[in-house]
Amino acid sequence: MTDTVLAVLNQPSRDAAPHDPAADAYTWAKPLEEHLQVQDLGAVRGDGVFETITVVDGRPQALEPHLARFVRSAAMLDLPTPDLDAWRRAIEAVCARLDPVHEAFAKTVMTRGVEGSGRPTGWVYAAPSGDQSAARTEGIAVVTLDRGYRHDVERTSPWLLQGAKTLSYAVNMAALREAERRGADDALFVSTDGYVLEGTRANLVMAVGGRFVTPRTDIGILAGTTQADVFRFAEREGIATSYELVTLADLEAADALWLLSSVRQAAPIRSVNGVARAVDLDMTERINDFLLSREQ
């Protein structure tokens, strides 16, 4: 057992030949040694896709939704279709090999590979999660930042790859640094025409008059696996759910706000642009108890 685990996929995509179902899906590697060639397009162009999967007591959560989104993202980038049997085996293997910890994560990455090779590169990395208790119990401060696109960019300009989980996260990280410069923990992107989109690495859910509301997923945002499971929790509890266009006025009028992600889970928002917001700690605890006890 170890605290960090790396498995390199031997057959990342379905169309890699020859396909031998009995062959090893992956090769164990040392996480701190060099593995990536300098011409790999994931490194030089951010040309690839990834998923980050919550692992609780060695069990990967929402595995099939993550794999399904992995395939959708790859298709949006015209990458070869991931061999899900191989990826599933590698994910389960790294989770089993990780040191026993309550919360960890597994990250799947597939790039277009070395330029001109025609063969994608793939790996699964797993490690313990950092302590998220403060974000879950004290809440986080966010600022709103202009995304620079209209809310309908996914339909008007699909080549911008909005809604795909790509390795190109430079803009997201720049927005996070800007939020920190403004004294906040995270940012909420807003479209140029005034609609609330998503966080830098998370989805928004609002409590509105006894309902849970999240921005529609057809407006250039990433459909969240954690958000989907929070809606599953809500439906179990008899709470109505809705995907809607959300304006800044809607955000201001909401009863409570959360940012949802695979490692942090549900983090209540305690302020927006320096204005304090009500935090529902009881509901937050119930949501996180549900998320951390998922069987799949």
PDB file of N, CA and C in Angstrom, residues 249-288:
ATOM      1  N   ALA A 249     -29.545  38.391 -10.280  1.00  0.00           N
ATOM      2  CA  ALA A 249     -30.643  38.697  -9.358  1.00  0.00           C
ATOM      3  C   ALA A 249     -31.163  37.424  -8.697  1.00  0.00           C
ATOM      4  N   ASP A 250     -31.246  36.327  -9.467  1.00  0.00           N
ATOM      5  CA  ASP A 250     -31.663  35.044  -8.892  1.00  0.00           C
ATOM      6  C   ASP A 250     -30.662  34.583  -7.832  1.00  0.00           C
ATOM      7  N   LEU A 251     -29.378  34.756  -8.136  1.00  0.00           N
ATOM      8  CA  LEU A 251     -28.329  34.375  -7.188  1.00  0.00           C
ATOM      9  C   LEU A 251     -28.484  35.153  -5.887  1.00  0.00           C
ATOM     10  N   GLU A 252     -28.732  36.439  -5.999  1.00  0.00           N
ATOM     11  CA  GLU A 252     -28.875  37.296  -4.822  1.00  0.00           C
ATOM     12  C   GLU A 252     -30.095  36.932  -4.000  1.00  0.00           C
ATOM     13  N   ALA A 253     -31.165  36.470  -4.674  1.00  0.00           N
ATOM     14  CA  ALA A 253     -32.416  36.186  -3.980  1.00  0.00           C
ATOM     15  C   ALA A 253     -32.479  34.780  -3.390  1.00  0.00           C
ATOM     16  N   ALA A 254     -31.521  33.915  -3.721  1.00  0.00           N
ATOM     17  CA  ALA A 254     -31.562  32.524  -3.261  1.00  0.00           C
ATOM     18  C   ALA A 254     -31.457  32.434  -1.746  1.00  0.00           C
ATOM     19  N   ASP A 255     -32.057  31.384  -1.184  1.00  0.00           N
ATOM     20  CA  ASP A 255     -32.037  31.180   0.270  1.00  0.00           C
ATOM     21  C   ASP A 255     -30.695  30.650   0.759  1.00  0.00           C
ATOM     22  N   ALA A 256     -30.024  29.846  -0.057  1.00  0.00           N
ATOM     23  CA  ALA A 256     -28.713  29.294   0.292  1.00  0.00           C
ATOM     24  C   ALA A 256     -28.018  28.881  -0.992  1.00  0.00           C
ATOM     25  N   LEU A 257     -26.678  28.832  -0.937  1.00  0.00           N
ATOM     26  CA  LEU A 257     -25.876  28.533  -2.120  1.00  0.00           C
ATOM     27  C   LEU A 257     -24.792  27.527  -1.762  1.00  0.00           C
ATOM     28  N   TRP A 258     -24.482  26.647  -2.717  1.00  0.00           N
ATOM     29  CA  TRP A 258     -23.381  25.697  -2.544  1.00  0.00           C
ATOM     30  C   TRP A 258     -22.571  25.602  -3.829  1.00  0.00           C
ATOM     31  N   LEU A 259     -21.276  25.366  -3.701  1.00  0.00           N
ATOM     32  CA  LEU A 259     -20.456  24.912  -4.810  1.00  0.00           C
ATOM     33  C   LEU A 259     -20.152  23.440  -4.585  1.00  0.00           C
ATOM     34  N   LEU A 260     -20.324  22.640  -5.631  1.00  0.00           N
ATOM     35  CA  LEU A 260     -20.212  21.186  -5.525  1.00  0.00           C
ATOM     36  C   LEU A 260     -19.095  20.680  -6.430  1.00  0.00           C
ATOM     37  N   SER A 261     -18.224  19.839  -5.872  1.00  0.00           N
ATOM     38  CA  SER A 261     -17.142  19.254  -6.653  1.00  0.00           C
ATOM     39  C   SER A 261     -16.759  17.914  -6.059  1.00  0.00           C
ATOM     40  N   SER A 262     -15.962  17.158  -6.815  1.00  0.00           N
ATOM     41  CA  SER A 262     -15.689  15.779  -6.437  1.00  0.00           C
ATOM     42  C   SER A 262     -14.812  15.641  -5.200  1.00  0.00           C
ATOM     43  N   VAL A 263     -13.896  16.567  -4.943  1.00  0.00           N
ATOM     44  CA  VAL A 263     -13.037  16.456  -3.772  1.00  0.00           C
ATOM     45  C   VAL A 263     -13.619  17.220  -2.584  1.00  0.00           C
ATOM     46  N   ARG A 264     -14.060  18.450  -2.836  1.00  0.00           N
ATOM     47  CA  ARG A 264     -14.590  19.275  -1.748  1.00  0.00           C
ATOM     48  C   ARG A 264     -16.006  18.864  -1.360  1.00  0.00           C
ATOM     49  N   GLN A 265     -16.730  18.200  -2.247  1.00  0.00           N
ATOM     50  CA  GLN A 265     -18.145  17.850  -2.069  1.00  0.00           C
ATOM     51  C   GLN A 265     -18.982  19.127  -2.006  1.00  0.00           C
ATOM     52  N   ALA A 266     -19.848  19.294  -1.014  1.00  0.00           N
ATOM     53  CA  ALA A 266     -20.715  20.474  -0.940  1.00  0.00           C
ATOM     54  C   ALA A 266     -20.109  21.495   0.003  1.00  0.00           C
ATOM     55  N   ALA A 267     -19.758  22.652  -0.561  1.00  0.00           N
ATOM     56  CA  ALA A 267     -19.223  23.753   0.246  1.00  0.00           C
ATOM     57  C   ALA A 267     -20.233  24.890   0.229  1.00  0.00           C
ATOM     58  N   PRO A 268     -20.796  25.257   1.376  1.00  0.00           N
ATOM     59  CA  PRO A 268     -21.749  26.363   1.404  1.00  0.00           C
ATOM     60  C   PRO A 268     -21.042  27.694   1.120  1.00  0.00           C
ATOM     61  N   ILE A 269     -21.716  28.571   0.401  1.00  0.00           N
ATOM     62  CA  ILE A 269     -21.157  29.884   0.091  1.00  0.00           C
ATOM     63  C   ILE A 269     -21.592  30.864   1.169  1.00  0.00           C
ATOM     64  N   ARG A 270     -20.608  31.436   1.855  1.00  0.00           N
ATOM     65  CA  ARG A 270     -20.917  32.335   2.967  1.00  0.00           C
ATOM     66  C   ARG A 270     -20.937  33.808   2.544  1.00  0.00           C
ATOM     67  N   SER A 271     -20.349  34.126   1.376  1.00  0.00           N
ATOM     68  CA  SER A 271     -20.420  35.495   0.881  1.00  0.00           C
ATOM     69  C   SER A 271     -20.211  35.508  -0.625  1.00  0.00           C
ATOM     70  N   VAL A 272     -20.827  36.497  -1.292  1.00  0.00           N
ATOM     71  CA  VAL A 272     -20.668  36.705  -2.730  1.00  0.00           C
ATOM     72  C   VAL A 272     -20.283  38.156  -2.944  1.00  0.00           C
ATOM     73  N   ASN A 273     -19.125  38.373  -3.522  1.00  0.00           N
ATOM     74  CA  ASN A 273     -18.617  39.735  -3.760  1.00  0.00           C
ATOM     75  C   ASN A 273     -18.590  40.561  -2.476  1.00  0.00           C
ATOM     76  N   GLY A 274     -18.229  39.889  -1.378  1.00  0.00           N
ATOM     77  CA  GLY A 274     -18.101  40.573  -0.096  1.00  0.00           C
ATOM     78  C   GLY A 274     -19.389  40.738   0.675  1.00  0.00           C
ATOM     79  N   VAL A 275     -20.524  40.322   0.120  1.00  0.00           N
ATOM     80  CA  VAL A 275     -21.816  40.432   0.800  1.00  0.00           C
ATOM     81  C   VAL A 275     -22.132  39.099   1.473  1.00  0.00           C
ATOM     82  N   ALA A 276     -22.358  39.122   2.772  1.00  0.00           N
ATOM     83  CA  ALA A 276     -22.610  37.893   3.521  1.00  0.00           C
ATOM     84  C   ALA A 276     -23.880  37.210   3.052  1.00  0.00           C
ATOM     85  N   ARG A 277     -23.847  35.884   3.030  1.00  0.00           N
ATOM     86  CA  ARG A 277     -25.006  35.079   2.654  1.00  0.00           C
ATOM     87  C   ARG A 277     -25.329  34.099   3.776  1.00  0.00           C
ATOM     88  N   ALA A 278     -26.603  33.772   3.887  1.00  0.00           N
ATOM     89  CA  ALA A 278     -27.024  32.775   4.869  1.00  0.00           C
ATOM     90  C   ALA A 278     -26.456  31.409   4.497  1.00  0.00           C
ATOM     91  N   VAL A 279     -26.008  30.684   5.506  1.00  0.00           N
ATOM     92  CA  VAL A 279     -25.437  29.351   5.302  1.00  0.00           C
ATOM     93  C   VAL A 279     -26.308  28.336   6.034  1.00  0.00           C
ATOM     94  N   ASP A 280     -26.733  27.312   5.314  1.00  0.00           N
ATOM     95  CA  ASP A 280     -27.555  26.249   5.899  1.00  0.00           C
ATOM     96  C   ASP A 280     -26.638  25.079   6.245  1.00  0.00           C
ATOM     97  N   LEU A 281     -26.080  25.103   7.455  1.00  0.00           N
ATOM     98  CA  LEU A 281     -25.116  24.082   7.839  1.00  0.00           C
ATOM     99  C   LEU A 281     -25.766  22.719   8.027  1.00  0.00           C
ATOM    100  N   ASP A 282     -27.020  22.697   8.499  1.00  0.00           N
ATOM    101  CA  ASP A 282     -27.707  21.411   8.674  1.00  0.00           C
ATOM    102  C   ASP A 282     -27.898  20.723   7.333  1.00  0.00           C
ATOM    103  N   MET A 283     -28.375  21.458   6.330  1.00  0.00           N
ATOM    104  CA  MET A 283     -28.563  20.863   5.009  1.00  0.00           C
ATOM    105  C   MET A 283     -27.219  20.482   4.408  1.00  0.00           C
ATOM    106  N   THR A 284     -26.208  21.307   4.615  1.00  0.00           N
ATOM    107  CA  THR A 284     -24.876  20.981   4.094  1.00  0.00           C
ATOM    108  C   THR A 284     -24.381  19.659   4.660  1.00  0.00           C
ATOM    109  N   GLU A 285     -24.551  19.463   5.965  1.00  0.00           N
ATOM    110  CA  GLU A 285     -24.119  18.211   6.593  1.00  0.00           C
ATOM    111  C   GLU A 285     -24.885  17.022   6.028  1.00  0.00           C
ATOM    112  N   ARG A 286     -26.172  17.191   5.830  1.00  0.00           N
ATOM    113  CA  ARG A 286     -26.988  16.098   5.268  1.00  0.00           C
ATOM    114  C   ARG A 286     -26.544  15.761   3.847  1.00  0.00           C
ATOM    115  N   ILE A 287     -26.277  16.793   3.060  1.00  0.00           N
ATOM    116  CA  ILE A 287     -25.820  16.561   1.686  1.00  0.00           C
ATOM    117  C   ILE A 287     -24.484  15.823   1.687  1.00  0.00           C
ATOM    118  N   ASN A 288     -23.541  16.297   2.496  1.00  0.00           N
ATOM    119  CA  ASN A 288     -22.215  15.665   2.497  1.00  0.00           C
ATOM    120  C   ASN A 288     -22.240  14.259   3.074  1.00  0.00           C
TER     121      ASN A 288
END
